[in-house]
Amino acid sequence: MAHPPLQWLSTLKLAQLKHLARATGINSSGTKPILSTRIHDEILYSRVPPSTDKKKTDATTILSIDMGIRNLAFCCLALKPPTTTTAAAAERAAIPTLTSWSRIALLPSSSSSKDAKEDPFSPSALAATAHALVTNTFLPLAPTHILIERQRFRSLGAASVQEWTLRVNMLEAMLHAVLRTLGACGGWKGQVVGVAPGKVAQFWLGDGGGGDADANAEEARGRGKGKGKGSKSARTKRAKVAVVGQWLRHPDSVVECSEELSGVLEGYLRRMEGRRGAVEGKEETGKLDDLADCLLQGMAWVRWEENRSKVLSKGPNALGELD
């Protein structure tokens, strides 16, 4: 039976439904009846209380993970509970605070791996790596929601499945398994959500931003240019790095940054602008696309949840307010 507040979905045109789906992080493919039903079923499941919810007394901490083994990036976004009912204060409280932002290598370099007694990519070794990562790095950040980037089995439309892709897929599955087990045993209370990177890119960059998920198959099959500087994937990466750089140049407008991250922020902008070399007393920031991806993913999810709350509270009048 349809939920009364969403009965108006059936009156929307297909283009409006697609816009609504993309603004709320829902798959926008399919015919009008299929899409309308999908939006109805998914939008009722709100995973984060709205920032204006007076019953919400605890802060929400979102841990966003960009998957990788030698380049795993993660960030923490804190959503403050509302402290007053004024519109200005509520809007201010809705701005997330970036409290942690880092990129780490889970395994040593290839040369060091060859000297190891056990294959670091064996199921037993990778399981130990996943457990240590969750218990020693992620859970001390006290996340209430953990977003894990969904992995694909093929990159750039290629027919072959690369061994490294399978390894990262295995790590992704193990992270889900560890968190699921901890939740069932009472070791952690929270929600785990898989996020498709194509949706994130499309949300921030528009229809041309799905490069990571839907890059030209011709580039991959053609002449080895799938990852060149002029490829669609490379252009998408540069665009995403630039979006985050714009946020950092104008702090507090989209995301606030804790003072502890000043060195990371400065290093990000220096590297993005081509000013190589670390600032004295501060470590040089590494690959920017991984750092950008985890932050864009977390911020997109926050916006999706805010848009879902708008749709549920304002009905069709929210269509013109969706970011």
PDB file of C-alpha atoms in Angstrom:
ATOM      1  CA  MET A   1       0.000   0.000   0.000  1.00  0.00           C
ATOM      2  CA  ALA A   2       1.382   3.401  -0.994  1.00  0.00           C
ATOM      3  CA  HIS A   3       2.513   5.734   1.732  1.00  0.00           C
ATOM      4  CA  PRO A   4       0.098   8.730   1.632  1.00  0.00           C
ATOM      5  CA  PRO A   5       2.797  11.463   1.598  1.00  0.00           C
ATOM      6  CA  LEU A   6       4.331   9.966  -1.566  1.00  0.00           C
ATOM      7  CA  GLN A   7       1.222   9.270  -3.622  1.00  0.00           C
ATOM      8  CA  TRP A   8       2.090  12.330  -5.717  1.00  0.00           C
ATOM      9  CA  LEU A   9       5.052  10.491  -7.236  1.00  0.00           C
ATOM     10  CA  SER A  10       2.742   8.917  -9.806  1.00  0.00           C
ATOM     11  CA  THR A  11       1.848  12.392 -11.124  1.00  0.00           C
ATOM     12  CA  LEU A  12       5.444  13.310 -11.992  1.00  0.00           C
ATOM     13  CA  LYS A  13       6.970  13.089 -15.454  1.00  0.00           C
ATOM     14  CA  LEU A  14       9.853  10.705 -16.102  1.00  0.00           C
ATOM     15  CA  ALA A  15      12.383  13.576 -16.236  1.00  0.00           C
ATOM     16  CA  GLN A  16      11.194  14.803 -12.830  1.00  0.00           C
ATOM     17  CA  LEU A  17      11.475  11.319 -11.355  1.00  0.00           C
ATOM     18  CA  LYS A  18      15.018  10.968 -12.676  1.00  0.00           C
ATOM     19  CA  HIS A  19      15.970  14.334 -11.157  1.00  0.00           C
ATOM     20  CA  LEU A  20      14.451  13.269  -7.843  1.00  0.00           C
ATOM     21  CA  ALA A  21      16.273   9.929  -7.914  1.00  0.00           C
ATOM     22  CA  ARG A  22      19.660  11.504  -8.627  1.00  0.00           C
ATOM     23  CA  ALA A  23      19.154  14.093  -5.880  1.00  0.00           C
ATOM     24  CA  THR A  24      18.445  11.368  -3.321  1.00  0.00           C
ATOM     25  CA  GLY A  25      21.082   8.800  -4.340  1.00  0.00           C
ATOM     26  CA  ILE A  26      18.626   6.377  -5.911  1.00  0.00           C
ATOM     27  CA  ASN A  27      19.172   4.464  -9.155  1.00  0.00           C
ATOM     28  CA  SER A  28      17.562   6.592 -11.895  1.00  0.00           C
ATOM     29  CA  SER A  29      17.236   3.918 -14.601  1.00  0.00           C
ATOM     30  CA  GLY A  30      14.007   2.275 -15.721  1.00  0.00           C
ATOM     31  CA  THR A  31      10.559   3.201 -16.924  1.00  0.00           C
ATOM     32  CA  LYS A  32       8.290   5.645 -15.116  1.00  0.00           C
ATOM     33  CA  PRO A  33       6.305   2.991 -13.141  1.00  0.00           C
ATOM     34  CA  ILE A  34       9.493   1.162 -12.124  1.00  0.00           C
ATOM     35  CA  LEU A  35      11.301   4.344 -11.121  1.00  0.00           C
ATOM     36  CA  SER A  36       8.300   5.696  -9.220  1.00  0.00           C
ATOM     37  CA  THR A  37       8.017   2.475  -7.218  1.00  0.00           C
ATOM     38  CA  ARG A  38      11.755   2.380  -6.522  1.00  0.00           C
ATOM     39  CA  ILE A  39      11.809   5.969  -5.242  1.00  0.00           C
ATOM     40  CA  HIS A  40       8.753   5.317  -3.089  1.00  0.00           C
ATOM     41  CA  ASP A  41      10.279   2.224  -1.492  1.00  0.00           C
ATOM     42  CA  GLU A  42      13.748   3.662  -0.890  1.00  0.00           C
ATOM     43  CA  ILE A  43      12.970   7.221   0.129  1.00  0.00           C
ATOM     44  CA  LEU A  44      10.892   6.082   3.092  1.00  0.00           C
ATOM     45  CA  TYR A  45      13.996   4.503   4.562  1.00  0.00           C
ATOM     46  CA  SER A  46      15.715   7.489   6.169  1.00  0.00           C
ATOM     47  CA  ARG A  47      19.148   6.544   7.496  1.00  0.00           C
ATOM     48  CA  VAL A  48      19.996   9.826   9.231  1.00  0.00           C
ATOM     49  CA  PRO A  49      17.578  11.952  11.297  1.00  0.00           C
ATOM     50  CA  PRO A  50      17.162  15.399   9.711  1.00  0.00           C
ATOM     51  CA  SER A  51      19.205  18.219  11.260  1.00  0.00           C
ATOM     52  CA  THR A  52      15.973  19.915  12.329  1.00  0.00           C
ATOM     53  CA  ASP A  53      14.698  16.875  14.260  1.00  0.00           C
ATOM     54  CA  LYS A  54      14.260  18.041  17.851  1.00  0.00           C
ATOM     55  CA  LYS A  55      14.391  14.431  19.087  1.00  0.00           C
ATOM     56  CA  LYS A  56      17.924  14.085  17.780  1.00  0.00           C
ATOM     57  CA  THR A  57      20.259  14.754  20.701  1.00  0.00           C
ATOM     58  CA  ASP A  58      23.421  12.930  19.662  1.00  0.00           C
ATOM     59  CA  ALA A  59      25.817  13.940  16.921  1.00  0.00           C
ATOM     60  CA  THR A  60      25.978  11.783  13.820  1.00  0.00           C
ATOM     61  CA  THR A  61      29.451  10.769  12.696  1.00  0.00           C
ATOM     62  CA  ILE A  62      29.831   9.527   9.141  1.00  0.00           C
ATOM     63  CA  LEU A  63      32.927   7.577   8.147  1.00  0.00           C
ATOM     64  CA  SER A  64      33.381   7.592   4.364  1.00  0.00           C
ATOM     65  CA  ILE A  65      35.825   5.078   2.870  1.00  0.00           C
ATOM     66  CA  ASP A  66      37.345   5.143  -0.610  1.00  0.00           C
ATOM     67  CA  MET A  67      38.458   1.561  -1.143  1.00  0.00           C
ATOM     68  CA  GLY A  68      42.006   0.536  -1.900  1.00  0.00           C
ATOM     69  CA  ILE A  69      44.816  -1.584  -0.519  1.00  0.00           C
ATOM     70  CA  ARG A  70      47.826   0.633  -1.050  1.00  0.00           C
ATOM     71  CA  ASN A  71      45.749   3.798  -1.382  1.00  0.00           C
ATOM     72  CA  LEU A  72      42.795   3.590   0.995  1.00  0.00           C
ATOM     73  CA  ALA A  73      41.376   6.993   1.907  1.00  0.00           C
ATOM     74  CA  PHE A  74      38.815   7.843   4.556  1.00  0.00           C
ATOM     75  CA  CYS A  75      37.285  10.856   6.218  1.00  0.00           C
ATOM     76  CA  CYS A  76      34.943  11.562   9.110  1.00  0.00           C
ATOM     77  CA  LEU A  77      32.084  14.052   8.902  1.00  0.00           C
ATOM     78  CA  ALA A  78      30.328  15.121  12.090  1.00  0.00           C
ATOM     79  CA  LEU A  79      26.726  16.348  11.888  1.00  0.00           C
ATOM     80  CA  LYS A  80      25.787  18.478  14.857  1.00  0.00           C
ATOM     81  CA  PRO A  81      22.386  18.104  16.535  1.00  0.00           C
ATOM     82  CA  PRO A  82      20.191  21.223  16.442  1.00  0.00           C
ATOM     83  CA  THR A  83      20.592  23.538  19.444  1.00  0.00           C
ATOM     84  CA  THR A  84      17.889  26.051  18.578  1.00  0.00           C
ATOM     85  CA  THR A  85      14.813  26.393  16.406  1.00  0.00           C
ATOM     86  CA  THR A  86      15.873  29.460  14.416  1.00  0.00           C
ATOM     87  CA  ALA A  87      16.246  28.912  10.675  1.00  0.00           C
ATOM     88  CA  ALA A  88      19.745  30.396  10.554  1.00  0.00           C
ATOM     89  CA  ALA A  89      20.997  28.186  13.398  1.00  0.00           C
ATOM     90  CA  ALA A  90      19.423  25.102  11.853  1.00  0.00           C
ATOM     91  CA  GLU A  91      21.088  25.849   8.520  1.00  0.00           C
ATOM     92  CA  ARG A  92      24.414  26.315  10.264  1.00  0.00           C
ATOM     93  CA  ALA A  93      24.024  23.065  12.187  1.00  0.00           C
ATOM     94  CA  ALA A  94      23.403  21.236   8.914  1.00  0.00           C
ATOM     95  CA  ILE A  95      26.950  22.015   7.674  1.00  0.00           C
ATOM     96  CA  PRO A  96      29.123  18.936   8.352  1.00  0.00           C
ATOM     97  CA  THR A  97      32.447  19.251  10.120  1.00  0.00           C
ATOM     98  CA  LEU A  98      35.415  17.390   8.664  1.00  0.00           C
ATOM     99  CA  THR A  99      37.158  15.890  11.701  1.00  0.00           C
ATOM    100  CA  SER A 100      39.430  13.298  10.086  1.00  0.00           C
ATOM    101  CA  TRP A 101      40.868  12.951   6.566  1.00  0.00           C
ATOM    102  CA  SER A 102      43.636  10.552   5.689  1.00  0.00           C
ATOM    103  CA  ARG A 103      45.077   8.157   3.129  1.00  0.00           C
ATOM    104  CA  ILE A 104      46.864   4.997   4.228  1.00  0.00           C
ATOM    105  CA  ALA A 105      48.612   1.949   2.752  1.00  0.00           C
ATOM    106  CA  LEU A 106      47.349  -1.296   4.252  1.00  0.00           C
ATOM    107  CA  LEU A 107      50.218  -3.362   2.874  1.00  0.00           C
ATOM    108  CA  PRO A 108      53.895  -2.615   2.264  1.00  0.00           C
ATOM    109  CA  SER A 109      55.413  -2.064  -1.162  1.00  0.00           C
ATOM    110  CA  SER A 110      55.692  -4.898  -3.675  1.00  0.00           C
ATOM    111  CA  SER A 111      59.363  -5.482  -2.886  1.00  0.00           C
ATOM    112  CA  SER A 112      58.616  -5.906   0.822  1.00  0.00           C
ATOM    113  CA  SER A 113      55.650  -8.190   0.098  1.00  0.00           C
ATOM    114  CA  LYS A 114      57.900 -10.672  -1.723  1.00  0.00           C
ATOM    115  CA  ASP A 115      59.947 -11.207   1.454  1.00  0.00           C
ATOM    116  CA  ALA A 116      56.870 -11.875   3.610  1.00  0.00           C
ATOM    117  CA  LYS A 117      56.423 -15.415   5.004  1.00  0.00           C
ATOM    118  CA  GLU A 118      52.717 -15.398   4.077  1.00  0.00           C
ATOM    119  CA  ASP A 119      51.068 -14.085   0.956  1.00  0.00           C
ATOM    120  CA  PRO A 120      49.551 -10.751   2.142  1.00  0.00           C
ATOM    121  CA  PHE A 121      46.661 -11.245  -0.297  1.00  0.00           C
ATOM    122  CA  SER A 122      45.681 -14.707   0.933  1.00  0.00           C
ATOM    123  CA  PRO A 123      42.194 -14.872   2.515  1.00  0.00           C
ATOM    124  CA  SER A 124      43.605 -15.429   6.017  1.00  0.00           C
ATOM    125  CA  ALA A 125      46.099 -12.563   5.779  1.00  0.00           C
ATOM    126  CA  LEU A 126      43.623 -10.131   4.217  1.00  0.00           C
ATOM    127  CA  ALA A 127      41.026 -11.075   6.846  1.00  0.00           C
ATOM    128  CA  ALA A 128      43.496 -10.120   9.583  1.00  0.00           C
ATOM    129  CA  THR A 129      44.223  -6.849   7.754  1.00  0.00           C
ATOM    130  CA  ALA A 130      40.509  -6.046   7.495  1.00  0.00           C
ATOM    131  CA  HIS A 131      39.887  -6.816  11.176  1.00  0.00           C
ATOM    132  CA  ALA A 132      42.831  -4.686  12.303  1.00  0.00           C
ATOM    133  CA  LEU A 133      41.738  -1.817  10.071  1.00  0.00           C
ATOM    134  CA  VAL A 134      38.230  -1.810  11.517  1.00  0.00           C
ATOM    135  CA  THR A 135      39.143  -2.258  15.185  1.00  0.00           C
ATOM    136  CA  ASN A 136      42.294  -0.125  15.328  1.00  0.00           C
ATOM    137  CA  THR A 137      41.550   2.651  12.839  1.00  0.00           C
ATOM    138  CA  PHE A 138      37.831   2.951  12.104  1.00  0.00           C
ATOM    139  CA  LEU A 139      36.010   2.183  15.356  1.00  0.00           C
ATOM    140  CA  PRO A 140      38.126   4.584  17.495  1.00  0.00           C
ATOM    141  CA  LEU A 141      36.605   7.358  15.357  1.00  0.00           C
ATOM    142  CA  ALA A 142      33.200   6.380  16.839  1.00  0.00           C
ATOM    143  CA  PRO A 143      31.231   6.389  13.555  1.00  0.00           C
ATOM    144  CA  THR A 144      27.468   6.001  13.591  1.00  0.00           C
ATOM    145  CA  HIS A 145      27.378   5.390   9.823  1.00  0.00           C
ATOM    146  CA  ILE A 146      30.080   3.830   7.644  1.00  0.00           C
ATOM    147  CA  LEU A 147      30.006   4.383   3.883  1.00  0.00           C
ATOM    148  CA  ILE A 148      32.034   1.919   1.821  1.00  0.00           C
ATOM    149  CA  GLU A 149      32.725   2.589  -1.843  1.00  0.00           C
ATOM    150  CA  ARG A 150      31.224  -0.167  -3.996  1.00  0.00           C
ATOM    151  CA  GLN A 151      33.748  -1.954  -6.193  1.00  0.00           C
ATOM    152  CA  ARG A 152      33.357  -3.116  -9.777  1.00  0.00           C
ATOM    153  CA  PHE A 153      34.738  -6.285 -11.316  1.00  0.00           C
ATOM    154  CA  ARG A 154      35.741  -4.512 -14.509  1.00  0.00           C
ATOM    155  CA  SER A 155      37.434  -1.183 -15.072  1.00  0.00           C
ATOM    156  CA  LEU A 156      36.796   1.141 -18.022  1.00  0.00           C
ATOM    157  CA  GLY A 157      34.551  -1.375 -19.763  1.00  0.00           C
ATOM    158  CA  ALA A 158      37.400  -3.861 -20.311  1.00  0.00           C
ATOM    159  CA  ALA A 159      36.497  -7.505 -20.882  1.00  0.00           C
ATOM    160  CA  SER A 160      39.174  -8.850 -18.548  1.00  0.00           C
ATOM    161  CA  VAL A 161      39.000  -8.873 -14.753  1.00  0.00           C
ATOM    162  CA  GLN A 162      42.271  -7.709 -13.224  1.00  0.00           C
ATOM    163  CA  GLU A 163      43.775  -9.522 -10.261  1.00  0.00           C
ATOM    164  CA  TRP A 164      44.172  -6.294  -8.293  1.00  0.00           C
ATOM    165  CA  THR A 165      40.467  -5.548  -8.751  1.00  0.00           C
ATOM    166  CA  LEU A 166      39.596  -8.935  -7.262  1.00  0.00           C
ATOM    167  CA  ARG A 167      41.844  -8.245  -4.270  1.00  0.00           C
ATOM    168  CA  VAL A 168      40.146  -4.942  -3.499  1.00  0.00           C
ATOM    169  CA  ASN A 169      36.745  -6.610  -3.949  1.00  0.00           C
ATOM    170  CA  MET A 170      37.767  -9.252  -1.420  1.00  0.00           C
ATOM    171  CA  LEU A 171      38.845  -6.572   1.055  1.00  0.00           C
ATOM    172  CA  GLU A 172      35.525  -4.766   0.572  1.00  0.00           C
ATOM    173  CA  ALA A 173      33.592  -7.959   1.346  1.00  0.00           C
ATOM    174  CA  MET A 174      35.719  -8.613   4.419  1.00  0.00           C
ATOM    175  CA  LEU A 175      35.108  -5.122   5.788  1.00  0.00           C
ATOM    176  CA  HIS A 176      31.361  -5.685   5.459  1.00  0.00           C
ATOM    177  CA  ALA A 177      31.714  -9.096   7.151  1.00  0.00           C
ATOM    178  CA  VAL A 178      33.774  -7.738  10.059  1.00  0.00           C
ATOM    179  CA  LEU A 179      31.351  -4.859  10.674  1.00  0.00           C
ATOM    180  CA  ARG A 180      28.348  -7.170  10.370  1.00  0.00           C
ATOM    181  CA  THR A 181      29.846  -9.567  12.898  1.00  0.00           C
ATOM    182  CA  LEU A 182      30.728  -6.784  15.334  1.00  0.00           C
ATOM    183  CA  GLY A 183      27.192  -5.440  15.069  1.00  0.00           C
ATOM    184  CA  ALA A 184      25.648  -8.838  15.713  1.00  0.00           C
ATOM    185  CA  CYS A 185      27.922  -9.411  18.714  1.00  0.00           C
ATOM    186  CA  GLY A 186      27.315  -5.975  20.210  1.00  0.00           C
ATOM    187  CA  GLY A 187      30.802  -4.683  19.431  1.00  0.00           C
ATOM    188  CA  TRP A 188      29.521  -1.736  17.401  1.00  0.00           C
ATOM    189  CA  LYS A 189      26.161  -0.103  16.823  1.00  0.00           C
ATOM    190  CA  GLY A 190      25.776   1.642  13.524  1.00  0.00           C
ATOM    191  CA  GLN A 191      24.828   1.344   9.878  1.00  0.00           C
ATOM    192  CA  VAL A 192      26.968   0.257   6.943  1.00  0.00           C
ATOM    193  CA  VAL A 193      26.074   1.506   3.465  1.00  0.00           C
ATOM    194  CA  GLY A 194      27.615   0.631   0.118  1.00  0.00           C
ATOM    195  CA  VAL A 195      27.863   3.647  -2.207  1.00  0.00           C
ATOM    196  CA  ALA A 196      28.255   3.411  -5.989  1.00  0.00           C
ATOM    197  CA  PRO A 197      31.005   5.826  -7.127  1.00  0.00           C
ATOM    198  CA  GLY A 198      29.168   6.600 -10.370  1.00  0.00           C
ATOM    199  CA  LYS A 199      26.267   8.124  -8.425  1.00  0.00           C
ATOM    200  CA  VAL A 200      28.638  10.324  -6.457  1.00  0.00           C
ATOM    201  CA  ALA A 201      30.396  11.609  -9.583  1.00  0.00           C
ATOM    202  CA  GLN A 202      27.091  12.245 -11.325  1.00  0.00           C
ATOM    203  CA  PHE A 203      25.743  14.148  -8.317  1.00  0.00           C
ATOM    204  CA  TRP A 204      28.678  16.566  -8.165  1.00  0.00           C
ATOM    205  CA  LEU A 205      29.659  16.760 -11.831  1.00  0.00           C
ATOM    206  CA  GLY A 206      26.370  16.245 -13.666  1.00  0.00           C
ATOM    207  CA  ASP A 207      25.572  13.725 -16.383  1.00  0.00           C
ATOM    208  CA  GLY A 208      29.145  13.775 -17.637  1.00  0.00           C
ATOM    209  CA  GLY A 209      30.510  12.860 -14.233  1.00  0.00           C
ATOM    210  CA  GLY A 210      29.987   9.128 -14.285  1.00  0.00           C
ATOM    211  CA  GLY A 211      33.405   8.600 -15.781  1.00  0.00           C
ATOM    212  CA  ASP A 212      34.673   6.217 -13.127  1.00  0.00           C
ATOM    213  CA  ALA A 213      31.715   3.885 -13.513  1.00  0.00           C
ATOM    214  CA  ASP A 214      30.864   4.284 -17.172  1.00  0.00           C
ATOM    215  CA  ALA A 215      34.065   5.349 -18.887  1.00  0.00           C
ATOM    216  CA  ASN A 216      34.380   4.810 -22.634  1.00  0.00           C
ATOM    217  CA  ALA A 217      34.855   1.144 -23.444  1.00  0.00           C
ATOM    218  CA  GLU A 218      36.652   2.234 -26.594  1.00  0.00           C
ATOM    219  CA  GLU A 219      39.349   3.907 -24.496  1.00  0.00           C
ATOM    220  CA  ALA A 220      39.960   0.674 -22.624  1.00  0.00           C
ATOM    221  CA  ARG A 221      39.817  -1.633 -25.634  1.00  0.00           C
ATOM    222  CA  GLY A 222      41.360   0.732 -28.143  1.00  0.00           C
ATOM    223  CA  ARG A 223      44.920   1.888 -27.751  1.00  0.00           C
ATOM    224  CA  GLY A 224      45.652   1.730 -24.048  1.00  0.00           C
ATOM    225  CA  LYS A 225      44.446   5.282 -23.483  1.00  0.00           C
ATOM    226  CA  GLY A 226      41.858   4.477 -20.847  1.00  0.00           C
ATOM    227  CA  LYS A 227      43.970   6.032 -18.113  1.00  0.00           C
ATOM    228  CA  GLY A 228      45.823   8.702 -20.081  1.00  0.00           C
ATOM    229  CA  LYS A 229      45.735  12.368 -19.143  1.00  0.00           C
ATOM    230  CA  GLY A 230      43.136  13.046 -21.817  1.00  0.00           C
ATOM    231  CA  SER A 231      40.870  10.076 -21.031  1.00  0.00           C
ATOM    232  CA  LYS A 232      37.413  10.515 -19.608  1.00  0.00           C
ATOM    233  CA  SER A 233      38.463   8.823 -16.369  1.00  0.00           C
ATOM    234  CA  ALA A 234      41.412  11.206 -15.937  1.00  0.00           C
ATOM    235  CA  ARG A 235      39.259  14.245 -16.669  1.00  0.00           C
ATOM    236  CA  THR A 236      36.698  13.080 -14.122  1.00  0.00           C
ATOM    237  CA  LYS A 237      39.401  12.650 -11.474  1.00  0.00           C
ATOM    238  CA  ARG A 238      40.748  16.150 -12.096  1.00  0.00           C
ATOM    239  CA  ALA A 239      37.234  17.595 -11.920  1.00  0.00           C
ATOM    240  CA  LYS A 240      36.549  15.911  -8.581  1.00  0.00           C
ATOM    241  CA  VAL A 241      39.857  17.096  -7.139  1.00  0.00           C
ATOM    242  CA  ALA A 242      38.973  20.627  -8.255  1.00  0.00           C
ATOM    243  CA  VAL A 243      35.520  20.501  -6.602  1.00  0.00           C
ATOM    244  CA  VAL A 244      37.070  19.639  -3.241  1.00  0.00           C
ATOM    245  CA  GLY A 245      39.748  22.283  -3.766  1.00  0.00           C
ATOM    246  CA  GLN A 246      37.018  24.879  -4.259  1.00  0.00           C
ATOM    247  CA  TRP A 247      35.458  23.849  -0.953  1.00  0.00           C
ATOM    248  CA  LEU A 248      38.783  24.173   0.844  1.00  0.00           C
ATOM    249  CA  ARG A 249      39.395  27.643  -0.581  1.00  0.00           C
ATOM    250  CA  HIS A 250      36.044  28.770   0.839  1.00  0.00           C
ATOM    251  CA  PRO A 251      35.767  26.943   4.175  1.00  0.00           C
ATOM    252  CA  ASP A 252      32.564  26.886   6.204  1.00  0.00           C
ATOM    253  CA  SER A 253      30.339  27.341   3.130  1.00  0.00           C
ATOM    254  CA  VAL A 254      29.903  23.637   2.349  1.00  0.00           C
ATOM    255  CA  VAL A 255      31.941  21.832   4.974  1.00  0.00           C
ATOM    256  CA  GLU A 256      33.694  23.058   8.104  1.00  0.00           C
ATOM    257  CA  CYS A 257      37.184  21.784   8.857  1.00  0.00           C
ATOM    258  CA  SER A 258      38.639  21.131  12.284  1.00  0.00           C
ATOM    259  CA  GLU A 259      41.857  22.937  13.166  1.00  0.00           C
ATOM    260  CA  GLU A 260      43.703  19.620  13.465  1.00  0.00           C
ATOM    261  CA  LEU A 261      43.399  19.169   9.694  1.00  0.00           C
ATOM    262  CA  SER A 262      44.975  22.485   8.709  1.00  0.00           C
ATOM    263  CA  GLY A 263      48.141  20.736   7.522  1.00  0.00           C
ATOM    264  CA  VAL A 264      46.208  18.270   5.356  1.00  0.00           C
ATOM    265  CA  LEU A 265      44.136  21.070   3.830  1.00  0.00           C
ATOM    266  CA  GLU A 266      47.184  23.177   3.075  1.00  0.00           C
ATOM    267  CA  GLY A 267      48.976  20.192   1.578  1.00  0.00           C
ATOM    268  CA  TYR A 268      46.000  19.355  -0.618  1.00  0.00           C
ATOM    269  CA  LEU A 269      45.838  22.857  -2.075  1.00  0.00           C
ATOM    270  CA  ARG A 270      49.611  23.030  -2.571  1.00  0.00           C
ATOM    271  CA  ARG A 271      49.669  19.776  -4.521  1.00  0.00           C
ATOM    272  CA  MET A 272      46.555  20.670  -6.527  1.00  0.00           C
ATOM    273  CA  GLU A 273      48.147  23.965  -7.554  1.00  0.00           C
ATOM    274  CA  GLY A 274      51.380  22.243  -8.549  1.00  0.00           C
ATOM    275  CA  ARG A 275      53.435  23.479  -5.595  1.00  0.00           C
ATOM    276  CA  ARG A 276      55.318  20.298  -4.764  1.00  0.00           C
ATOM    277  CA  GLY A 277      57.191  19.660  -1.566  1.00  0.00           C
ATOM    278  CA  ALA A 278      56.003  19.503   2.012  1.00  0.00           C
ATOM    279  CA  VAL A 279      55.668  22.515   4.246  1.00  0.00           C
ATOM    280  CA  GLU A 280      58.303  22.530   6.989  1.00  0.00           C
ATOM    281  CA  GLY A 281      57.144  20.409   9.889  1.00  0.00           C
ATOM    282  CA  LYS A 282      54.236  18.913   7.919  1.00  0.00           C
ATOM    283  CA  GLU A 283      53.984  15.725   5.895  1.00  0.00           C
ATOM    284  CA  GLU A 284      53.425  16.093   2.154  1.00  0.00           C
ATOM    285  CA  THR A 285      49.921  15.176   0.988  1.00  0.00           C
ATOM    286  CA  GLY A 286      49.848  12.155  -1.332  1.00  0.00           C
ATOM    287  CA  LYS A 287      47.406  11.227  -4.088  1.00  0.00           C
ATOM    288  CA  LEU A 288      44.617  13.769  -4.202  1.00  0.00           C
ATOM    289  CA  ASP A 289      41.988  11.787  -6.109  1.00  0.00           C
ATOM    290  CA  ASP A 290      41.613   9.242  -3.291  1.00  0.00           C
ATOM    291  CA  LEU A 291      41.248  11.965  -0.669  1.00  0.00           C
ATOM    292  CA  ALA A 292      38.775  13.803  -2.880  1.00  0.00           C
ATOM    293  CA  ASP A 293      36.730  10.665  -3.548  1.00  0.00           C
ATOM    294  CA  CYS A 294      36.116   9.810   0.103  1.00  0.00           C
ATOM    295  CA  LEU A 295      35.092  13.381   0.945  1.00  0.00           C
ATOM    296  CA  LEU A 296      32.829  13.722  -2.099  1.00  0.00           C
ATOM    297  CA  GLN A 297      31.214  10.411  -1.230  1.00  0.00           C
ATOM    298  CA  GLY A 298      30.516  11.452   2.350  1.00  0.00           C
ATOM    299  CA  MET A 299      29.201  14.885   1.378  1.00  0.00           C
ATOM    300  CA  ALA A 300      27.011  13.425  -1.384  1.00  0.00           C
ATOM    301  CA  TRP A 301      25.443  10.999   1.076  1.00  0.00           C
ATOM    302  CA  VAL A 302      24.730  13.815   3.528  1.00  0.00           C
ATOM    303  CA  ARG A 303      23.012  15.791   0.753  1.00  0.00           C
ATOM    304  CA  TRP A 304      21.026  12.748  -0.358  1.00  0.00           C
ATOM    305  CA  GLU A 305      19.706  12.244   3.158  1.00  0.00           C
ATOM    306  CA  GLU A 306      18.846  15.937   3.491  1.00  0.00           C
ATOM    307  CA  ASN A 307      16.974  15.811   0.177  1.00  0.00           C
ATOM    308  CA  ARG A 308      15.071  12.708   1.277  1.00  0.00           C
ATOM    309  CA  SER A 309      13.951  14.541   4.409  1.00  0.00           C
ATOM    310  CA  LYS A 310      12.807  17.503   2.298  1.00  0.00           C
ATOM    311  CA  VAL A 311      10.766  15.254   0.030  1.00  0.00           C
ATOM    312  CA  LEU A 312       9.081  13.531   2.961  1.00  0.00           C
ATOM    313  CA  SER A 313       8.262  16.781   4.758  1.00  0.00           C
ATOM    314  CA  LYS A 314       7.379  19.068   1.826  1.00  0.00           C
ATOM    315  CA  GLY A 315       6.104  16.687  -0.823  1.00  0.00           C
ATOM    316  CA  PRO A 316       6.150  17.912  -4.439  1.00  0.00           C
ATOM    317  CA  ASN A 317       7.051  21.439  -3.257  1.00  0.00           C
ATOM    318  CA  ALA A 318      10.533  20.110  -2.454  1.00  0.00           C
ATOM    319  CA  LEU A 319      11.365  19.429  -6.094  1.00  0.00           C
ATOM    320  CA  GLY A 320      12.563  22.986  -6.657  1.00  0.00           C
ATOM    321  CA  GLU A 321      14.727  22.919  -3.514  1.00  0.00           C
ATOM    322  CA  LEU A 322      16.721  19.748  -4.185  1.00  0.00           C
ATOM    323  CA  ASP A 323      20.472  20.398  -4.522  1.00  0.00           C
TER     324      ASP A 323
END
